[in-house]
Amino acid sequence: MKRNPPLLIALTLCCIGTAPGAMAQDKLQTYTSETQELGVGYLSDDAYRFGRYNGLQDEGYYIIGDITATGYREDGFYWRARGTNLGLDSRYLRLDGGFQGSHSYFIEYDELPNNDSDSARTPFQDPGSANLTLPAGFDITQNLNTALHSFDIETDRTRLGLGASFTTRSPWTMDISYHRDSKQGTGRIGGASSGGGGPGSGLLANTNATLMPEPINYETNLVDATLHYVKDKAQFDLAYHLSLFENDDRALSWQDPFRPTSFNSQALAPDNEFHRLTLSGGYLLSDKHRLTGVLSVGRMTQNERFEPYAFVPGPGAAALPRNSLDGEVWLTTAHLKLLSRPMRKLRLDAAVRYDERNSDTPVDTYEFVGRGPIGTQTVENNPLSYQQSQVDLGANYRINSSMSLRGGYKFKRMSRDYRNEERKRTDENTLSAKWKLQAHATVDLALHAEAGRRDGSNYRAPVGENPALRKYYLADRDRARVGASVDYLPSETLSISAAADYTRDDYDNSDIGLTEATQPSYRLDLAYHPRENTSTYAYYSHENIRSEQAGSEAGTTSPDWRADFDDAVDSFGVGARISEIRGKWDIGADLVYTTANGDIDMKNLVPGGAVTPYPDLKTTLTSLKLWTLYRVRKDVAFRVSYWYEDYEADNWALDDLQVDSVPNLLLLGEDTQDYDAHVVTLSTIFQF
Amino acid sequence: MTRPDHPKGKCCGAVIAAWLLLFIGTQPVSVADDTGAAGQSVEAAEFMGMDICEACHEDITIGMRMNPHGQAADSRTPFAGEGCETCHGPGSLHVEADGESAAGMLGFNADKGESTQRQNTACSACHQGGSFLHWPASAHEHDDMACSSCHRVHTPDPVLERTTQAEACYQCHTSIRAQSYQASTHPIREHKLVCSDCHNAHGGMGPAQLRQLSINENCYACHAETRGPFLWEHYPVTEDCSLCHRVHGSNHPALLTQQGPQLCQLCHQDIRAQGRRHVSRFLDFDDADAARGRFIVGLNCMNCHSQVHGSNHPSGAYLLR
């Protein structure tokens, strides 16, 4: 783990900290506020996953550095500074300044670690490289274990931003910003290779699979420029967005662990560009009507140079139809919404929306190096285009001062356009209603319901796929949703909220594939403020994500196996804050306990057919935070905190598997990342 | 080489034409809230000026001078106008009653009995356009939410501070809080990704009040490597990331809605001799220990079909390379 250089923090804080004093020398009155927290923390043990996004994973000490500073001068000059986690790899710092109402500027820096796994092992010599090689003399059957070494699957993301805003006394304002987003590190990626044998050496001849370290060296440059126009009755924005993505590694090549004499390659994410121009506006047509709209055109392009068909071109290697894709996709959106209030108690809204993805990517014939030699199988690329049209109508009627009713209707049509599409068109009609009632001065109730039906043109199963399978995002579907909530305030110090929701999706014309999905959930929240300086809360929530899936091992239209999935998630939290105890002490506590259990119930529908059940996928997180703050003086306080977190997980796809546990597959031998972490901090807070 | 011939959406032309017609042909007309905006509701009351307010409420006005609303040098702010009374309305009756009555003044708390509409009208007198452009008929506006339901003006606003924003949203969106504690999440707990990075609570241009025009464009803002366009596309991926990913948190790796290989099997059950091997080989968990375990453990289908977001390899059909 990289520790933040203390010097950097000290310099940052000193620079910002001296600013208020400098401003006080001006004749103009300046108002400043500044809070600095400086201290030290200690993590009891290495806890890789604990530091997944916060950078706190190595046993030992770390520096605490947070700052919030604000200053405003009478003539409109201002600055703001915000820094968090300055002593960790998850640091964030933003500085704003300028003359409010005239021109202002910002600069920001953000780091985000992502620790995925520190238990992966691989025989490849240089994880993170785009050219993975094995040690000399490597033989997977003889010396795999001696060749294995550990590597971390993790990335570091840094984001640097600059921006400016210009305001005039006219209705015009201009914002412009630039961000550079860099992501570096190592991921994991699978790769298929031929085991040889049979005619030729196609990819699908006795296929082996290898999990490998994936190099990640991304950079995205983003520019946003927006011109705002704001008057009492009309407003619009004209916005331009540019995103340029660059990957330092065009392809990953690797020496095949199963046949070290052969090499393979696969493409990595290609460089690409995206431009979008958007005009959005709002107009007050009359005292009862308002119109808003969006018109946007975007263009995505990609022209990364292709890899050759085969890593080592042989005598049969065919020429590529083109050297790069010249991929081009146009995105168009038009959205118009009218809001009317024809009567004091009635509100109507109507919206139409059209979204189009229009691919101009050229179509060519490419060799698929599959089962046989190069040239025996060709495939045409088949880019996706679609048009989506949507109509939304809604009415909201306030029946009386305590009751309102809302009804809505939505129509959505999706037309997909690619060669041999399964379903040319899907249509979805949805009706919804919501009823709100203030049953009593202390009780609010709400009920909502929704019913929808999706169908469309004839479904044509692709060649080779089970004709009874309906892909779930294209399939006929009946959707029903109901929900209720109640907010109860029995006293000024106590509030109780409860809510329950239930969603059911029925894929009634799907014999194979997803046949049903349900999602019941309920929640309870309590907040109790017995005294002005004391607040407590508690919450509990439960959610099931259930689905039923059918399949046919025999390849017939009748299912011969069925699987029921149930992810059950429970989350419980409780906490309290007491401030100004004897005018000097604040204390607080937060406890969270979350558990999730994923159950897969496989059923063999063949009479007498056996099945071995899948183990459950379990995760449990317990997090406890305790802290106290003691004010020595008005502007100085000491803070002590303790944070305990325990995470346990069982994932059958990873646990107890060595790299060679499964024939024809080279795994990374990872385990799920359990941890048990204790963090103690001591810091001083200065407030000016 | 051929280029695909796509039927251009007739609907598109009609919608654009209608949009432009209304855009160009409509003369905006004044609108007024039927309950009246701040400062207009009680004719008898008069403006008293900042000094009078400050005499009793100095703790608030000092704080206000350290936030954007309190900058008199900016002609757009309340303090460049009538000061506190710009938002709260004329305070003469309040002063005459020695502060015992708030008659004629506008309070921004539900327990003061002010209607949501009256409160929001005062705010929207200045906060319109830009990120507020789509507030009318947005989800929160439909739910009759007042600006003060989330925002604080006199004290630091928890919604504008990255470390406190999510907790403010969780007051209503409690299921999202639970999802943020699951095994696979975005860095929401660590405040590295906050709700407003993706959503515009005032109404967005995309579904679910997203800032971008579509779900995928929202995801591409941070995951541009999945944008393409690719030579070999995976259609549901190209269409909607949320068909496979549960963005606020999941019990499955990579925020997937379901563990593979079953997730892939929802759309892929090949009946050909070569393909059927895939279907038949994960009925039984015992398979995990056999050769066919390569379809089940590790990255399951992605052990071979690694390019699920799309491939740019000329031999990458079936997303293998």
Coordinates of N, CA and C in Angstrom, one line a residue, chain A residues 31-32 49 53 72 75 82 90 100 110-111 157 169 190-191 207 211 232-233 235 237 243 265-267 272 276 283-285 287 290 293-294 296 302 306-307 309 320 322 335-336 344 347 349 353-354 357-361 363-364 366 368-369 382 384-385 398 406 416-418 434 436 464 466 469 471-473 523 525 541 543 545 549-553 561 565 567 569 596 612 614 617 619 645 651 653 662, chain B residues 1-4 6-9 12 19 23 26 28-31 34 65-66 68 71 73-77 128 130 133 136 141-144 161 174 177-178 181-183 185 187 189 192 205 213 217 222 224-225 227-233 235-236 238-239 243 246 251-252 258-259 262 265 267 269-271 276 279-280 282-286 288 290 294 298 303 306-307 312-315 317-318 321:
Chain A
Y31 N -15.3 36.9 5.1 CA -15.8 35.9 6.1 C -15.2 34.6 5.7
T32 N -14.6 34.0 6.7 CA -14.0 32.7 6.5 C -14.4 31.7 7.5
R49 N -9.4 -6.6 1.3 CA -10.7 -6.2 0.8 C -11.3 -5.0 1.6
Y53 N -11.9 0.1 -1.6 CA -12.1 1.4 -2.2 C -11.6 2.6 -1.4
Y72 N -15.3 34.1 1.8 CA -16.1 35.0 0.9 C -15.7 36.5 1.3
D75 N -16.6 41.8 -2.0 CA -16.7 42.1 -3.5 C -17.0 40.9 -4.3
R82 N -11.8 21.6 -0.3 CA -12.4 20.4 0.3 C -11.4 19.3 0.1
S90 N -7.2 6.9 -1.4 CA -8.5 7.3 -1.8 C -8.7 8.8 -1.6
Q100 N -17.9 35.4 -7.5 CA -19.2 34.8 -7.7 C -20.1 35.8 -8.5
D110 N -8.7 13.3 -7.7 CA -9.4 12.2 -7.0 C -8.7 10.9 -7.3
E111 N -8.5 10.1 -6.3 CA -7.9 8.8 -6.4 C -8.9 7.8 -5.9
R157 N -7.3 4.4 -9.9 CA -7.9 5.3 -10.8 C -7.6 6.7 -10.3
R169 N -24.2 39.7 -16.7 CA -25.5 40.2 -16.3 C -26.6 39.9 -17.3
G190 N -10.3 -14.3 -19.1 CA -10.2 -15.7 -19.6 C -9.7 -15.7 -21.0
G191 N -9.2 -16.8 -21.4 CA -8.7 -17.0 -22.8 C -8.9 -18.4 -23.2
T207 N -10.9 -27.5 -26.7 CA -10.6 -26.2 -26.1 C -10.1 -26.3 -24.7
L211 N -7.3 -18.6 -17.2 CA -7.5 -17.3 -16.6 C -6.2 -16.6 -16.4
D232 N -36.8 34.5 -17.1 CA -38.0 34.1 -16.3 C -38.9 33.0 -17.0
K233 N -39.0 33.2 -18.3 CA -40.0 32.4 -19.0 C -39.4 31.4 -19.9
Q235 N -35.7 29.0 -20.8 CA -34.4 28.6 -20.4 C -33.9 27.5 -21.4
D237 N -30.2 25.0 -22.5 CA -28.8 24.7 -22.4 C -28.4 24.1 -23.8
S243 N -15.7 12.7 -25.3 CA -15.0 11.6 -24.5 C -14.0 10.9 -25.4
S265 N -3.8 -14.9 -29.0 CA -4.0 -13.4 -28.7 C -5.4 -13.1 -28.7
Q266 N -5.8 -12.1 -28.0 CA -7.2 -11.6 -28.1 C -7.1 -10.1 -28.0
A267 N -8.1 -9.4 -28.6 CA -8.2 -8.0 -28.6 C -8.6 -7.5 -27.3
N272 N -11.6 4.6 -28.5 CA -12.8 5.1 -29.2 C -13.1 6.5 -28.8
R276 N -21.1 14.4 -28.4 CA -22.5 14.6 -28.3 C -22.9 16.1 -28.2
Y283 N -40.0 26.1 -21.5 CA -40.7 27.3 -21.9 C -42.0 27.3 -21.1
L284 N -42.3 28.5 -20.6 CA -43.6 28.7 -19.9 C -44.6 29.3 -21.0
L285 N -45.4 28.4 -21.5 CA -46.3 28.8 -22.5 C -47.4 29.7 -22.1
D287 N -49.7 30.7 -18.0 CA -49.7 30.4 -16.6 C -50.1 29.0 -16.2
R290 N -46.4 24.4 -19.4 CA -45.0 24.5 -19.5 C -44.5 23.4 -20.4
G293 N -38.1 20.3 -23.6 CA -37.7 19.4 -24.7 C -36.2 19.2 -24.7
V294 N -35.8 18.1 -25.4 CA -34.4 17.8 -25.6 C -34.2 17.3 -27.0
S296 N -30.9 15.9 -29.2 CA -29.5 15.6 -29.0 C -29.0 14.6 -30.2
Q302 N -14.9 4.2 -33.7 CA -13.8 3.3 -33.2 C -13.1 2.8 -34.5
F306 N -6.8 -3.7 -36.4 CA -7.1 -5.1 -36.1 C -5.8 -5.9 -35.8
E307 N -6.0 -6.9 -35.0 CA -5.0 -7.9 -34.8 C -5.1 -8.9 -36.1
Y309 N -5.6 -12.5 -37.9 CA -6.5 -13.7 -37.5 C -5.8 -14.6 -36.5
L320 N -7.0 -9.9 -44.1 CA -8.2 -9.2 -43.4 C -9.0 -8.4 -44.5
R322 N -10.3 -5.7 -44.0 CA -9.9 -4.3 -43.8 C -9.0 -4.3 -42.6
H335 N -37.0 14.6 -27.3 CA -37.9 14.4 -26.2 C -38.7 15.7 -26.0
L336 N -40.0 15.5 -25.9 CA -40.8 16.7 -25.7 C -41.8 16.4 -24.6
R344 N -57.0 24.0 -10.6 CA -56.1 24.2 -9.5 C -55.7 22.8 -8.9
R347 N -53.3 18.3 -12.5 CA -52.1 18.4 -13.2 C -52.0 17.3 -14.3
D349 N -49.6 15.7 -17.5 CA -48.3 15.8 -18.2 C -48.3 14.8 -19.3
R353 N -41.0 10.6 -26.6 CA -39.6 10.5 -26.7 C -39.2 9.5 -27.8
Y354 N -38.1 9.9 -28.5 CA -37.6 9.0 -29.5 C -36.1 8.9 -29.4
R357 N -30.5 4.5 -32.3 CA -29.0 4.1 -32.5 C -28.9 3.7 -33.9
N358 N -28.2 4.4 -34.7 CA -28.1 4.1 -36.1 C -26.6 3.7 -36.4
S359 N -26.3 2.5 -36.7 CA -25.0 2.0 -36.9 C -24.6 2.2 -38.4
D360 N -23.5 2.9 -38.7 CA -23.0 3.0 -40.0 C -21.7 2.2 -40.1
T361 N -21.5 1.2 -39.2 CA -20.3 0.4 -39.2 C -20.3 -0.5 -40.4
V363 N -20.1 -3.6 -42.9 CA -20.2 -5.0 -42.7 C -19.3 -5.8 -43.7
D364 N -18.6 -6.7 -43.2 CA -17.6 -7.5 -44.0 C -17.6 -8.9 -43.5
Y366 N -15.5 -12.1 -42.2 CA -14.3 -12.4 -41.5 C -14.2 -13.9 -41.3
F368 N -13.5 -17.0 -39.1 CA -13.6 -17.4 -37.7 C -12.6 -18.6 -37.5
V369 N -11.6 -18.4 -36.7 CA -10.7 -19.5 -36.5 C -11.2 -20.4 -35.4
N382 N -22.4 -8.0 -37.7 CA -23.8 -7.7 -37.7 C -24.2 -6.6 -36.7
L384 N -25.7 -3.6 -34.5 CA -27.0 -3.3 -34.0 C -27.4 -1.9 -34.2
S385 N -28.7 -1.7 -34.8 CA -29.3 -0.4 -34.8 C -30.7 -0.6 -34.1
R398 N -55.6 16.4 -7.0 CA -55.7 16.5 -5.6 C -57.1 16.6 -5.1
R406 N -52.9 9.7 -8.5 CA -52.2 9.9 -9.8 C -52.3 8.7 -10.6
R416 N -35.7 -3.3 -33.3 CA -34.3 -3.7 -33.4 C -34.0 -4.0 -34.8
D417 N -32.9 -3.6 -35.3 CA -32.5 -3.8 -36.7 C -31.1 -4.3 -36.8
Y418 N -31.1 -5.7 -36.9 CA -29.8 -6.3 -37.3 C -30.2 -7.6 -38.0
K434 N -51.2 5.8 -8.3 CA -50.6 6.1 -6.9 C -51.6 6.9 -6.1
K436 N -52.2 8.8 -2.5 CA -51.6 9.4 -1.3 C -52.6 10.0 -0.4
G464 N -29.8 -23.0 -34.5 CA -28.9 -23.7 -33.5 C -29.4 -23.5 -32.1
N466 N -32.2 -23.3 -29.0 CA -33.5 -24.0 -28.6 C -34.7 -23.2 -29.1
L469 N -36.7 -21.3 -26.5 CA -36.1 -20.3 -25.6 C -36.5 -18.9 -26.0
K471 N -35.4 -15.1 -25.2 CA -34.5 -14.3 -24.5 C -35.3 -13.3 -23.6
Y472 N -34.9 -13.2 -22.3 CA -35.8 -12.5 -21.4 C -36.0 -11.0 -21.7
Y473 N -35.1 -10.4 -22.4 CA -35.3 -9.0 -22.6 C -36.1 -8.7 -23.9
R523 N -39.3 -2.8 4.4 CA -38.4 -1.9 5.2 C -39.1 -1.3 6.4
D525 N -38.1 1.8 9.3 CA -37.1 2.9 9.7 C -37.7 3.6 11.0
S541 N -34.2 -3.9 6.7 CA -34.8 -4.1 5.4 C -34.5 -5.6 5.0
E543 N -35.0 -8.1 1.5 CA -35.4 -8.2 0.0 C -35.1 -9.6 -0.5
I545 N -34.7 -11.6 -4.2 CA -34.6 -11.5 -5.7 C -34.7 -12.9 -6.2
Q549 N -35.9 -20.6 -13.8 CA -35.3 -20.7 -15.1 C -35.5 -22.2 -15.6
A550 N -35.8 -22.4 -16.9 CA -35.9 -23.7 -17.4 C -34.9 -24.0 -18.5
G551 N -34.5 -25.2 -18.6 CA -33.5 -25.5 -19.6 C -33.7 -26.9 -20.1
S552 N -33.1 -27.2 -21.3 CA -33.2 -28.5 -21.8 C -31.9 -29.1 -22.1
E553 N -31.5 -30.1 -21.4 CA -30.2 -30.7 -21.6 C -30.3 -31.5 -22.9
W561 N -34.7 -29.7 -17.1 CA -34.2 -29.2 -15.8 C -34.8 -27.8 -15.5
F565 N -33.9 -19.6 -8.2 CA -32.8 -18.8 -7.6 C -33.5 -17.9 -6.6
D567 N -32.0 -14.9 -4.0 CA -31.1 -14.1 -3.2 C -31.8 -13.4 -2.1
V569 N -31.6 -10.9 1.1 CA -30.7 -9.9 1.6 C -31.4 -9.2 2.8
A596 N -26.4 -11.7 3.1 CA -27.0 -12.1 1.8 C -26.8 -13.6 1.6
T612 N -27.0 -32.8 -7.9 CA -26.3 -32.4 -6.7 C -26.5 -30.9 -6.5
Y614 N -26.3 -27.0 -5.7 CA -25.3 -26.0 -5.6 C -25.2 -25.5 -4.1
L617 N -24.4 -19.2 -1.9 CA -23.5 -18.1 -2.0 C -23.8 -17.1 -0.8
T619 N -22.7 -14.0 2.0 CA -21.8 -12.9 2.4 C -22.5 -12.3 3.7
E645 N -14.8 -4.0 11.6 CA -15.5 -4.5 10.5 C -15.1 -6.0 10.2
N651 N -18.1 -18.3 -1.8 CA -18.4 -18.3 -3.2 C -17.9 -19.6 -3.8
A653 N -17.8 -20.6 -6.7 CA -17.1 -20.5 -7.9 C -15.6 -20.2 -7.7
V662 N -9.6 -28.1 -12.0 CA -10.5 -28.5 -13.0 C -9.7 -28.8 -14.3
Chain B
M1 N -17.4 -4.7 -49.5 CA -17.9 -4.1 -48.3 C -19.3 -3.5 -48.5
T2 N -20.1 -3.7 -47.5 CA -21.5 -3.1 -47.6 C -21.7 -2.3 -46.3
R3 N -22.6 -1.4 -46.5 CA -23.0 -0.7 -45.3 C -24.5 -1.0 -45.0
P4 N -24.9 -1.2 -43.8 CA -26.2 -1.6 -43.5 C -27.2 -0.5 -43.9
H6 N -30.6 1.1 -43.0 CA -31.5 1.1 -41.9 C -32.7 2.0 -42.2
P7 N -33.9 1.5 -41.9 CA -35.0 2.4 -42.1 C -34.9 3.5 -41.1
K8 N -35.0 4.7 -41.6 CA -34.9 5.9 -40.7 C -36.3 6.0 -40.1
G9 N -36.2 6.3 -38.8 CA -37.4 6.4 -38.0 C -38.3 7.6 -38.5
C12 N -39.2 9.9 -35.8 CA -38.1 10.8 -35.4 C -38.4 12.2 -36.1
W19 N -41.1 19.5 -32.3 CA -40.3 20.1 -31.3 C -39.8 21.5 -31.8
F23 N -40.7 25.1 -30.5 CA -39.5 25.9 -30.0 C -39.5 27.3 -30.6
T26 N -43.5 29.4 -30.4 CA -44.2 29.8 -29.2 C -43.6 31.0 -28.5
P28 N -43.2 32.7 -25.2 CA -43.4 32.4 -23.8 C -44.3 33.5 -23.1
V29 N -45.1 33.0 -22.2 CA -46.0 33.8 -21.5 C -45.7 33.7 -20.0
S30 N -46.0 34.7 -19.3 CA -45.7 34.7 -17.8 C -46.5 33.6 -17.1
V31 N -45.9 33.1 -16.1 CA -46.6 32.2 -15.3 C -46.5 32.6 -13.8
D34 N -50.4 30.2 -8.1 CA -51.6 30.6 -7.6 C -51.6 31.0 -6.2
R65 N -23.4 34.6 5.0 CA -22.3 35.4 4.3 C -21.2 34.4 3.9
M66 N -21.2 33.2 4.4 CA -20.2 32.2 3.9 C -20.8 31.2 3.0
P68 N -23.1 30.8 -0.9 CA -23.4 31.5 -2.2 C -24.6 32.4 -2.1
Q71 N -24.1 36.5 -0.9 CA -23.1 37.4 -1.6 C -23.8 38.5 -2.3
A73 N -22.5 41.0 -3.7 CA -21.8 41.4 -4.9 C -22.4 40.7 -6.1
D74 N -23.0 39.6 -5.9 CA -23.6 38.9 -7.1 C -25.1 39.2 -7.2
S75 N -25.4 39.9 -8.3 CA -26.7 40.5 -8.4 C -27.8 39.5 -8.4
R76 N -27.5 38.2 -8.6 CA -28.5 37.1 -8.7 C -28.9 36.6 -7.3
T77 N -28.2 37.0 -6.2 CA -28.5 36.4 -4.9 C -29.5 37.1 -4.1
Q128 N -33.8 28.1 -11.9 CA -34.4 27.5 -13.1 C -33.4 27.4 -14.2
G130 N -30.5 25.2 -16.5 CA -29.4 24.4 -16.0 C -29.9 23.0 -15.5
L133 N -33.7 22.3 -15.1 CA -34.5 22.5 -16.3 C -35.7 21.4 -16.4
P136 N -39.9 20.3 -13.4 CA -41.4 20.1 -13.6 C -41.7 18.7 -14.1
E141 N -40.7 15.9 -8.1 CA -41.8 17.0 -8.1 C -43.2 16.3 -8.1
H142 N -43.3 15.2 -8.8 CA -44.5 14.4 -8.7 C -44.9 14.0 -7.3
D143 N -43.8 13.7 -6.5 CA -44.0 13.2 -5.2 C -44.2 14.4 -4.2
D144 N -44.4 15.6 -4.8 CA -44.7 16.8 -4.0 C -43.6 17.1 -3.0
E161 N -22.7 18.0 0.1 CA -21.4 17.5 0.6 C -21.3 16.0 0.3
T174 N -34.4 3.7 1.1 CA -33.7 2.8 2.0 C -33.2 1.6 1.4
R177 N -29.6 1.9 0.4 CA -28.6 1.8 1.5 C -28.3 0.3 1.7
A178 N -29.3 -0.5 1.7 CA -29.0 -2.0 2.0 C -28.1 -2.5 0.8
Y181 N -24.3 -2.1 0.9 CA -23.5 -3.0 1.8 C -23.3 -4.4 1.3
Q182 N -23.8 -4.6 0.1 CA -23.6 -6.0 -0.5 C -22.2 -6.3 -0.9
A183 N -22.0 -7.6 -1.3 CA -20.7 -8.0 -1.6 C -20.0 -7.3 -2.8
T185 N -20.3 -3.9 -5.0 CA -21.0 -2.5 -5.0 C -20.0 -1.6 -5.7
P187 N -18.3 2.2 -5.2 CA -17.7 2.8 -4.0 C -18.7 3.9 -3.3
R189 N -20.3 3.5 -0.3 CA -20.0 3.7 1.2 C -18.8 4.6 1.4
K192 N -16.9 7.8 -2.7 CA -16.2 8.0 -3.9 C -17.1 8.1 -5.1
M205 N -32.3 13.9 -17.9 CA -32.8 13.6 -19.3 C -33.0 12.1 -19.5
L213 N -28.4 10.7 -21.2 CA -29.6 10.4 -22.0 C -30.1 8.9 -21.9
E217 N -25.0 5.3 -21.6 CA -24.2 6.5 -21.6 C -23.8 6.9 -20.2
C222 N -17.8 6.5 -16.9 CA -16.6 6.0 -16.1 C -16.1 4.7 -16.8
A224 N -15.6 3.8 -20.2 CA -15.6 4.1 -21.6 C -15.0 2.9 -22.4
E225 N -14.3 2.0 -21.7 CA -13.7 0.9 -22.4 C -14.8 -0.1 -23.0
R227 N -17.5 1.0 -24.4 CA -18.4 1.8 -25.3 C -18.4 1.3 -26.8
G228 N -17.2 0.9 -27.2 CA -17.1 0.6 -28.6 C -17.3 1.7 -29.6
P229 N -17.9 1.6 -30.7 CA -18.6 0.4 -31.2 C -17.6 -0.8 -31.5
F230 N -18.0 -2.0 -31.3 CA -17.1 -3.1 -31.5 C -17.4 -3.8 -32.8
L231 N -16.5 -4.6 -33.3 CA -16.7 -5.4 -34.5 C -17.8 -6.4 -34.2
W232 N -17.7 -7.1 -33.1 CA -18.6 -8.1 -32.7 C -19.4 -7.6 -31.5
E233 N -20.6 -7.3 -31.6 CA -21.4 -6.8 -30.5 C -22.2 -7.8 -29.8
Y235 N -25.6 -7.9 -28.2 CA -26.7 -7.0 -28.3 C -27.3 -6.5 -27.0
P236 N -27.6 -7.3 -26.1 CA -28.2 -6.8 -24.8 C -27.2 -5.8 -24.1
T238 N -25.0 -3.9 -25.6 CA -25.0 -2.7 -26.4 C -26.3 -1.9 -26.1
E239 N -27.4 -2.6 -25.8 CA -28.7 -2.0 -25.6 C -28.9 -1.4 -24.2
L243 N -29.5 -4.8 -18.0 CA -30.0 -6.2 -18.2 C -29.2 -7.2 -17.5
R246 N -26.7 -5.1 -11.7 CA -27.5 -4.4 -10.7 C -26.7 -3.4 -10.1
N251 N -25.2 -9.4 -4.7 CA -24.6 -10.5 -4.0 C -23.6 -11.3 -4.9
H252 N -23.6 -10.9 -6.2 CA -22.8 -11.7 -7.2 C -21.7 -10.8 -7.6
Q258 N -27.1 -12.0 -11.5 CA -27.2 -13.4 -11.2 C -25.9 -14.1 -11.5
Q259 N -25.6 -15.2 -10.8 CA -24.3 -15.8 -11.0 C -24.3 -16.5 -12.4
Q262 N -25.6 -19.5 -15.2 CA -27.1 -19.4 -15.4 C -27.5 -18.1 -16.0
Q265 N -27.2 -18.5 -19.5 CA -28.2 -19.4 -20.0 C -29.6 -18.8 -20.2
C267 N -30.3 -16.6 -22.0 CA -30.4 -16.2 -23.5 C -29.8 -17.2 -24.4
Q269 N -29.1 -21.2 -25.1 CA -29.1 -22.6 -24.9 C -29.1 -23.3 -26.3
D270 N -27.9 -23.6 -26.7 CA -27.6 -24.1 -28.0 C -28.0 -25.5 -28.1
I271 N -28.6 -25.9 -29.2 CA -29.1 -27.3 -29.3 C -28.2 -28.1 -30.3
R276 N -24.6 -27.8 -27.4 CA -25.4 -28.5 -26.4 C -24.5 -28.9 -25.2
V279 N -24.9 -26.5 -22.5 CA -26.2 -26.5 -21.8 C -26.2 -27.7 -20.8
S280 N -25.7 -28.8 -21.2 CA -25.8 -30.0 -20.4 C -24.8 -30.1 -19.3
F282 N -23.9 -28.0 -16.8 CA -23.9 -27.4 -15.4 C -25.2 -27.7 -14.8
L283 N -25.8 -28.8 -15.1 CA -27.0 -29.2 -14.4 C -26.6 -29.5 -13.0
D284 N -25.5 -30.2 -12.8 CA -25.1 -30.8 -11.6 C -23.9 -30.0 -11.0
F285 N -23.9 -29.7 -9.7 CA -22.8 -29.0 -9.2 C -21.6 -30.0 -9.1
D286 N -21.8 -31.3 -9.1 CA -20.7 -32.2 -9.2 C -19.8 -32.0 -10.4
A288 N -18.6 -29.4 -11.2 CA -17.5 -28.4 -10.9 C -16.2 -29.1 -10.7
A290 N -15.4 -31.9 -12.4 CA -15.0 -32.7 -13.6 C -14.5 -31.7 -14.7
R294 N -15.2 -26.4 -16.1 CA -14.7 -25.1 -16.8 C -15.9 -24.2 -17.2
G298 N -14.7 -20.4 -11.6 CA -13.9 -19.3 -12.1 C -14.8 -18.2 -12.7
N303 N -14.7 -17.8 -18.9 CA -13.4 -18.5 -19.0 C -13.0 -18.6 -20.4
S306 N -14.5 -14.4 -23.2 CA -14.1 -13.3 -22.3 C -14.5 -11.9 -22.7
Q307 N -14.9 -11.8 -24.0 CA -15.2 -10.5 -24.5 C -16.7 -10.2 -24.5
N312 N -13.1 -6.8 -30.6 CA -12.6 -6.1 -31.8 C -11.6 -6.9 -32.5
H313 N -11.6 -8.2 -32.2 CA -10.7 -9.1 -32.9 C -11.3 -9.6 -34.2
P314 N -10.6 -9.6 -35.3 CA -11.3 -10.1 -36.5 C -11.8 -11.5 -36.5
S315 N -11.2 -12.3 -35.6 CA -11.7 -13.7 -35.4 C -12.4 -13.8 -34.1
A317 N -15.7 -13.5 -33.4 CA -17.1 -13.8 -33.3 C -17.3 -14.8 -32.2
Y318 N -18.5 -14.8 -31.6 CA -18.8 -15.6 -30.4 C -18.0 -15.1 -29.2
R321 N -12.4 -13.9 -28.6 CA -11.0 -13.4 -28.6 C -11.0 -11.8 -28.5

